Structure formats: C-alpha cells, structure tokens
PDB file of C-alpha atoms and ligand atoms in Angstrom:
ATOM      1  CA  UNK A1183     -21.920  -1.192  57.444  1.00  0.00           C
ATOM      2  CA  UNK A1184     -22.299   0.828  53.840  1.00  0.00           C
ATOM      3  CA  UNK A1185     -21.140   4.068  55.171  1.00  0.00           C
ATOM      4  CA  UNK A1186     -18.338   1.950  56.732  1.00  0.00           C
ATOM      5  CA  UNK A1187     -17.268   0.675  53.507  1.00  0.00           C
ATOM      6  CA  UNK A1188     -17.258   4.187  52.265  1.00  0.00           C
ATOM      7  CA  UNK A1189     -14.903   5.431  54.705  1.00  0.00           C
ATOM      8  CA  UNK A1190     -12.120   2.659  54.743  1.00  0.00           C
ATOM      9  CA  UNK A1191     -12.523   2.810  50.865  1.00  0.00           C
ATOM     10  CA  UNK A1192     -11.650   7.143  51.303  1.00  0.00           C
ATOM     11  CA  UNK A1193      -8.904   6.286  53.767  1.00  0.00           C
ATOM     12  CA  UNK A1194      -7.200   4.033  51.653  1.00  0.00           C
ATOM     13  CA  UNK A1195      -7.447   6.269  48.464  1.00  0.00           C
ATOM     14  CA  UNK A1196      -6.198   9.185  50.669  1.00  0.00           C
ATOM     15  CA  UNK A1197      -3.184   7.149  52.006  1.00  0.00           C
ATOM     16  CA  UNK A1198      -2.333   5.807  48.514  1.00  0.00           C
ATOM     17  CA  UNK A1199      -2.401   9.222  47.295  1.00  0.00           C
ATOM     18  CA  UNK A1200      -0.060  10.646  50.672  1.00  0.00           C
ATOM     19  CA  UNK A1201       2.015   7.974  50.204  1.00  0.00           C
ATOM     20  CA  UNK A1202       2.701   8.801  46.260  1.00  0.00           C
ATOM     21  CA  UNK A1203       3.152  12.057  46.844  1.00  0.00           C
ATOM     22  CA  UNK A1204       5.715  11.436  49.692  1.00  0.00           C
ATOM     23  CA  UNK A1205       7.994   9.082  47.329  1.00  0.00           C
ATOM     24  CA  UNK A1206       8.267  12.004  44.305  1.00  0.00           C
ATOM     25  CA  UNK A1207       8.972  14.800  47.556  1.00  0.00           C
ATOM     26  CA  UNK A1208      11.772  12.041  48.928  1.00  0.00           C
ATOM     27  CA  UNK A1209      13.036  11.003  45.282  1.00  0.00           C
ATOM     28  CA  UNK A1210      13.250  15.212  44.495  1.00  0.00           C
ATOM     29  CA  UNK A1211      15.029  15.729  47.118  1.00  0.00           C
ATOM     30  CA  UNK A1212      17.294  12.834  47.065  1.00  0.00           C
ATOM     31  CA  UNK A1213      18.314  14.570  43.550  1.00  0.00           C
ATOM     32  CA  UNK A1214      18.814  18.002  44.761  1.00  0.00           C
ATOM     33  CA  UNK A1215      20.947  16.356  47.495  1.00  0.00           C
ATOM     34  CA  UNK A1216      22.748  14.612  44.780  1.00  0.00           C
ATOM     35  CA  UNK A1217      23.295  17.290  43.360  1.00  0.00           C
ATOM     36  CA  UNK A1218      24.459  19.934  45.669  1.00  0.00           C
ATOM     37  CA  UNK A1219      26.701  17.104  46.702  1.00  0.00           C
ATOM     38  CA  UNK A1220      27.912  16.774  43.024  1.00  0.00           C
ATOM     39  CA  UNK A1221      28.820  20.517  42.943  1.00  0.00           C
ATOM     40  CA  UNK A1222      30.374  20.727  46.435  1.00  0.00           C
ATOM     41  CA  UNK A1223      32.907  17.651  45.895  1.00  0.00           C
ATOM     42  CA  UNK A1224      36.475  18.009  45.106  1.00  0.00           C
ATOM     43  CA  UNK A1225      37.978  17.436  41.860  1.00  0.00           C
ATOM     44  CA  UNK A1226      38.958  14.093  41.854  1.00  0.00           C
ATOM     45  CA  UNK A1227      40.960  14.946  38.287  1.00  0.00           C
ATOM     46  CA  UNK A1228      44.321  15.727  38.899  1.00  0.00           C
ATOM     47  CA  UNK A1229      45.242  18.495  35.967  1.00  0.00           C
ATOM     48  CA  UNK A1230      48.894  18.473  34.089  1.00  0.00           C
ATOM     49  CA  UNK A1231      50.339  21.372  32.773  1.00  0.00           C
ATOM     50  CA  UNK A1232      51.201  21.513  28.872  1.00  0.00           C
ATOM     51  CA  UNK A1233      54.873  21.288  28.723  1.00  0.00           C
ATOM     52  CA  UNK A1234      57.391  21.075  25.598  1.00  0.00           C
ATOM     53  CA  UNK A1235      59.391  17.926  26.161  1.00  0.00           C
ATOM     54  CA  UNK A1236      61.411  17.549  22.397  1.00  0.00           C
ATOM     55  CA  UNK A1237      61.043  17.811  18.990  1.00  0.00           C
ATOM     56  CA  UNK A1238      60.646  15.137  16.636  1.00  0.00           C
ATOM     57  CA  UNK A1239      63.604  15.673  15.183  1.00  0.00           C
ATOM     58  CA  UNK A1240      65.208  14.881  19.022  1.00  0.00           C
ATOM     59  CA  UNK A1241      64.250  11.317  18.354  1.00  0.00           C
ATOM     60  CA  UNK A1242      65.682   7.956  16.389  1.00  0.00           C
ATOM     61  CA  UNK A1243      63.892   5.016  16.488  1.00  0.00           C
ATOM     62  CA  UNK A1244      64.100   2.823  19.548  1.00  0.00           C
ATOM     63  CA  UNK A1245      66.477   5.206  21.315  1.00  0.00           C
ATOM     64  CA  UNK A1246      64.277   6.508  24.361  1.00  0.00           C
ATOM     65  CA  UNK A1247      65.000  10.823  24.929  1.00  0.00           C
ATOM     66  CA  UNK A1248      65.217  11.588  28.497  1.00  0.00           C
ATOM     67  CA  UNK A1249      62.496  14.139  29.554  1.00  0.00           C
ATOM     68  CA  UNK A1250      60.972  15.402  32.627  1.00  0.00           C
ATOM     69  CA  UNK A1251      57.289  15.986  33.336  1.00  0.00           C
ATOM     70  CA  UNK A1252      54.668  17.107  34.462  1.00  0.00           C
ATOM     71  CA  UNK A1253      58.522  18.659  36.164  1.00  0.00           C
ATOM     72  CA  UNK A1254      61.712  18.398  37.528  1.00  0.00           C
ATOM     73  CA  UNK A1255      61.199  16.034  39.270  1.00  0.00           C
ATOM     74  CA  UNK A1256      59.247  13.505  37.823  1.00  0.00           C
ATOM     75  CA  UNK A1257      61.445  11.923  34.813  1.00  0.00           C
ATOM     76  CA  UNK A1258      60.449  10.042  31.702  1.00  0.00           C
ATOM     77  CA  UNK A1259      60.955   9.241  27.863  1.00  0.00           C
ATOM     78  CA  UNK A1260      59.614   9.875  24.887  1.00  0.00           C
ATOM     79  CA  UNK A1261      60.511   6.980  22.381  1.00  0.00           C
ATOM     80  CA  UNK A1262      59.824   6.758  18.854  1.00  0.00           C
ATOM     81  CA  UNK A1263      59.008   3.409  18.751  1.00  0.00           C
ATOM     82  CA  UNK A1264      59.024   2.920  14.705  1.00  0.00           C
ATOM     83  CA  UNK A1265      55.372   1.820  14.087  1.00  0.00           C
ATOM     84  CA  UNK A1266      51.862   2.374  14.873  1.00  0.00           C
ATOM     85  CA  UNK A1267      50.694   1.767  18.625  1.00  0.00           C
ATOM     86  CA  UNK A1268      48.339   2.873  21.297  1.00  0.00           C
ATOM     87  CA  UNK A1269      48.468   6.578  21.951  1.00  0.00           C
ATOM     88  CA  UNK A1270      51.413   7.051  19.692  1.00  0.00           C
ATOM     89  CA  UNK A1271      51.164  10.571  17.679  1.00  0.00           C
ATOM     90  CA  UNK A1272      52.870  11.584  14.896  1.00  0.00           C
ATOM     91  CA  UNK A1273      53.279  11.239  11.282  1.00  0.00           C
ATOM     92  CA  UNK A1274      53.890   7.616  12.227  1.00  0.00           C
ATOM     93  CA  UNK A1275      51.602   6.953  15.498  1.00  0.00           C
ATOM     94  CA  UNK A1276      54.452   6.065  16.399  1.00  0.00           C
ATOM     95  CA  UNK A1277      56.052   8.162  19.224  1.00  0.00           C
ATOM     96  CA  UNK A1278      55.076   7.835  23.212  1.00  0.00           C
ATOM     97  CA  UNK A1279      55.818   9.313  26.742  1.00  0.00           C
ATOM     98  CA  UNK A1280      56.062   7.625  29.919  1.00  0.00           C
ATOM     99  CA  UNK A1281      57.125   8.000  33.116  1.00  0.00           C
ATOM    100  CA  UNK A1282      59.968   5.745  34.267  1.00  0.00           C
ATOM    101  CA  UNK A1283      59.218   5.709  38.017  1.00  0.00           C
ATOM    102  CA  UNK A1284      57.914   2.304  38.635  1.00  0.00           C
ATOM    103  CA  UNK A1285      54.357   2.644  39.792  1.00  0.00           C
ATOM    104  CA  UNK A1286      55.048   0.036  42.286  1.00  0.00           C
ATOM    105  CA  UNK A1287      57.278   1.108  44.780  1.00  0.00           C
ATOM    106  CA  UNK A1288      59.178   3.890  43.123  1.00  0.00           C
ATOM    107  CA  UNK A1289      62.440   2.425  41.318  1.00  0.00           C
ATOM    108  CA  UNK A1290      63.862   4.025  38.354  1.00  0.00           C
ATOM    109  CA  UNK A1291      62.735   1.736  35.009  1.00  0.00           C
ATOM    110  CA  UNK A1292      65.403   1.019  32.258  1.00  0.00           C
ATOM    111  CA  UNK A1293      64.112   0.668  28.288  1.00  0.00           C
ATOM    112  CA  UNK A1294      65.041  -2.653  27.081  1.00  0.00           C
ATOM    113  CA  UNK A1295      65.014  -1.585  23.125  1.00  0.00           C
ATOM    114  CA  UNK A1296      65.194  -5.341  21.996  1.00  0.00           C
ATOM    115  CA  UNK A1297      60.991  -6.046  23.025  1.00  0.00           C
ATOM    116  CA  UNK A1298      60.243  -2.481  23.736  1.00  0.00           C
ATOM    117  CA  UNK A1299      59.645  -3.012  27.101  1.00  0.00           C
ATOM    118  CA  UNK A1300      60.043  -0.923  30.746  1.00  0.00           C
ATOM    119  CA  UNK A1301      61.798  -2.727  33.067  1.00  0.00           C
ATOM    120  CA  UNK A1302      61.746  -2.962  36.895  1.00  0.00           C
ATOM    121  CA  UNK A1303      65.086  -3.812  38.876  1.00  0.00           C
ATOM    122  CA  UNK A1304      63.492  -3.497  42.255  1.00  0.00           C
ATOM    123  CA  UNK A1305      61.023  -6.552  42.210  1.00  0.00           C
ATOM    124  CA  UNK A1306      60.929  -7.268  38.210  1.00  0.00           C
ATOM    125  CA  UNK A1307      57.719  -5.794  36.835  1.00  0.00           C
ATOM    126  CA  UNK A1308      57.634  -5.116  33.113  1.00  0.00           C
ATOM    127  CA  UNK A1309      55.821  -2.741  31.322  1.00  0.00           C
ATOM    128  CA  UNK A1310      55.001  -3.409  27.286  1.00  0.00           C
ATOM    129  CA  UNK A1311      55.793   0.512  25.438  1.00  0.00           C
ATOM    130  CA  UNK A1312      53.946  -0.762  22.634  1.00  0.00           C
ATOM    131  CA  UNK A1313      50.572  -1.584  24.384  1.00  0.00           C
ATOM    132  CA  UNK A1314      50.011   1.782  26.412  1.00  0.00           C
ATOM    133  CA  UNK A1315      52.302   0.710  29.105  1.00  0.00           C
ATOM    134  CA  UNK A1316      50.652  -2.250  30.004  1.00  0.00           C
ATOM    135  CA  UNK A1317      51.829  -4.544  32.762  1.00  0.00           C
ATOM    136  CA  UNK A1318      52.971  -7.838  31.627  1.00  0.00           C
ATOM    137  CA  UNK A1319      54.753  -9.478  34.676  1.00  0.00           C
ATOM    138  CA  UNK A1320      55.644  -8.799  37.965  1.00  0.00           C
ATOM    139  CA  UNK A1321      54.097  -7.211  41.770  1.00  0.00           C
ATOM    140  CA  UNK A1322      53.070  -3.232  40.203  1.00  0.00           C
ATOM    141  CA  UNK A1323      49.739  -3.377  40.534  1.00  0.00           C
ATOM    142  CA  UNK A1324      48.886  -0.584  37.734  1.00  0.00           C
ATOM    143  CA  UNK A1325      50.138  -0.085  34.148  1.00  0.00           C
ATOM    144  CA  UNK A1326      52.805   2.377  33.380  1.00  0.00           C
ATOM    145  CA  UNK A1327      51.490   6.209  33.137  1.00  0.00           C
ATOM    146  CA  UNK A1328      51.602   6.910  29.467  1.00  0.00           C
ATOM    147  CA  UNK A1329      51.735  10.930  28.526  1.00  0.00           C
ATOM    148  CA  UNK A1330      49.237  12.765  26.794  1.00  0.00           C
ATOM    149  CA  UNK A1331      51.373  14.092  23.564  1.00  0.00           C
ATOM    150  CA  UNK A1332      50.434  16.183  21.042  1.00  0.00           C
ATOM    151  CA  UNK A1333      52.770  17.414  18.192  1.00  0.00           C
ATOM    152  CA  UNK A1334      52.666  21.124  16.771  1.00  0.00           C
ATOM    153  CA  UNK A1335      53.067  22.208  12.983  1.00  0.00           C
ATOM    154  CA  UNK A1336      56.736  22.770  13.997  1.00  0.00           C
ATOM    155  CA  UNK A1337      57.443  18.870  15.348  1.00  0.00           C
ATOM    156  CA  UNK A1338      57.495  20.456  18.568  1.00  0.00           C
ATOM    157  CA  UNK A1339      56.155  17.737  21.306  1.00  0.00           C
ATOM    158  CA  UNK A1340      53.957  18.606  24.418  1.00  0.00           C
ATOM    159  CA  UNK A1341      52.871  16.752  27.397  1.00  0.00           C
ATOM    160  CA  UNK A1342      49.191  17.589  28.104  1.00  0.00           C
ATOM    161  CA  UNK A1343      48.436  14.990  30.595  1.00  0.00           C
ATOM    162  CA  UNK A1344      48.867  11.911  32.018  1.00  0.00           C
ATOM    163  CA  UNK A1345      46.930   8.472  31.873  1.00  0.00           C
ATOM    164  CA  UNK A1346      47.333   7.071  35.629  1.00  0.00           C
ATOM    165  CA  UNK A1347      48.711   8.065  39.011  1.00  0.00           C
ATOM    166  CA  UNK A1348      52.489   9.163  38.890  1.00  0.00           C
ATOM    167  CA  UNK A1349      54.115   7.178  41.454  1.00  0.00           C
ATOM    168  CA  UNK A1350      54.361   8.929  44.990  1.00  0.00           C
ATOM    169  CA  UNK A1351      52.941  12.160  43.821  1.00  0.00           C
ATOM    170  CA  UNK A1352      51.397  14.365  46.499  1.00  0.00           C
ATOM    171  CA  UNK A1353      49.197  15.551  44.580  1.00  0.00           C
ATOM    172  CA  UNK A1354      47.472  11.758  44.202  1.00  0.00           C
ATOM    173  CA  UNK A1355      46.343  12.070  47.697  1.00  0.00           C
ATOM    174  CA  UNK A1356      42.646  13.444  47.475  1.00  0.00           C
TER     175      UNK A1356
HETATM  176 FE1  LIG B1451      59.148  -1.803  40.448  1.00  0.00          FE
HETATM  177 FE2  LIG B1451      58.604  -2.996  42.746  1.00  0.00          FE
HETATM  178  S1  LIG B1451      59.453  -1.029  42.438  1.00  0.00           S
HETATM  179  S2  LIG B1451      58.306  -3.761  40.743  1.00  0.00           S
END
C-alpha cells in the first residue's frame, strides 16, 4: 500500500504540473490570437480630411457661416457663439462647427440664434450649440456631430475631424 501512495502522490504532482503548463500554452496563445486579430481588423476610425472652412474674420456673433465639410456635400456652420463653450477655439473658445444634417433621419437643421440651438423640422429634435451639440428633445438618437477646428496664426479655420457619425454617410458602414 506505501508504494501505492507513492505513485498516486507522483500522478497527481505530474497532472498538476501538465495541467499548469497547459493554461500559460492556452492563455499565450489566446494573446497571440488576440493579437494577430488586433492587427488584421479594419479601422473602425473613419479619417476627415483638413479642410479650410472661413476665417475668423467671416464670422459675427450668433450669425451661423454656411460651410461644407468633410465636402460638397455634407453642409454645416461654423458659429461664433460669443462666449466660452465645449470645443469652441479661438481667442474666445468661442467659435464651433457642426453639421446641420439631422442625425436622425436626414432633414436639413435651422439655427435658432435666440437659445443657440439646432433645430429639427422633420420630427422636432433639438440640438444645444453651446453644449457640444447635445440632444435636448426629440426622436435623434445621437448628439449633433461637432467639427474638429483648429485656427492658424492667420485666423484661418480648419476642419480636422469630426466627433460622431455624419448622417447617411457611406463611409459609416464598416
Ligand atoms: Fe430630425 Fe427626425 S429627421 S428629428
């Protein structure tokens, strides 16, 4: 029975030890497969071109300047907005882009300078300028894509980017 002992005492050493060297082999794997995955995905970033939409000097306060980006056919504003806010640049902070395709369903917003607001006519959302587009009523079910601006020694305003999903874009689909 002592040699017995011996033995089941080996095996179980020698399947503890299997067993721990079987769970770093799976976990190094599952990392290179992680990995490899990682590097072999697509992009799901969706890159804007740098594009020159105005010059400060373009703007008054409160009056929204049509522009276009990231092109033709995607319009928008840029609206000084006459104090500080979320992603506003400038001497101020004070000047924003956004689209003014309603990321709901597509309709053309209108500025409404009294509360600074994007406006909806096809089902009513609203969209606050001075809060990063943020939704504040209605059936859109994202905020409103703010631009990435950035103003040049010259006052000269670009686009770098945007901060959601333009509205029926193909480029969206992944
Ligand atoms: Fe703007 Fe529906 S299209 S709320």
């Amino acid at each position: 029975m002592k040699s017995c002992d011996k033995l089941v005492d080996a095996g179980r050493r020698h399947f503890l030890s299997s067993a721990g060297a079987m769970t770093a082999a799976a976990a190094a794997v599952s990392v290179l497969s992680t990995e490899a995955k990682a590097d072999q995905a697509p992009s799901t970033l969706i890159r804007y071109p740098k594009s020159r939409l105005g010059n400060v000097a373009d703007l008054k306060v409160n009056e929204p300047l049509a522009v276009n980006y990231p092109d033709d056919d995607a319009p928008g504003v840029l609206i000084k907005l006459g104090q500080r806010v979320v992603g506003g640049v400038g001497a101020d902070g004070d000047i924003v882009g956004f689209t003014t395709v309603c990321p709901h369903k597509g309709f053309p917003l209108n500025y409404v300078a009294s509360d600074k607001t994007m406006n909806c006519p096809g089902h009513y959302s609203r969209f606050d300028c001075e809060k990063g587009g943020q939704q504040i009523w209605g059936q859109a079910t994202q905020n409103l894509p703010q631009y990435t601006l950035r103003i040049d020694e010259k006052g000269d305003i670009y686009a770098e980017g945007v901060d959601e999903l333009l509205y029926g874009r193909l480029s969206n689909v992944l």
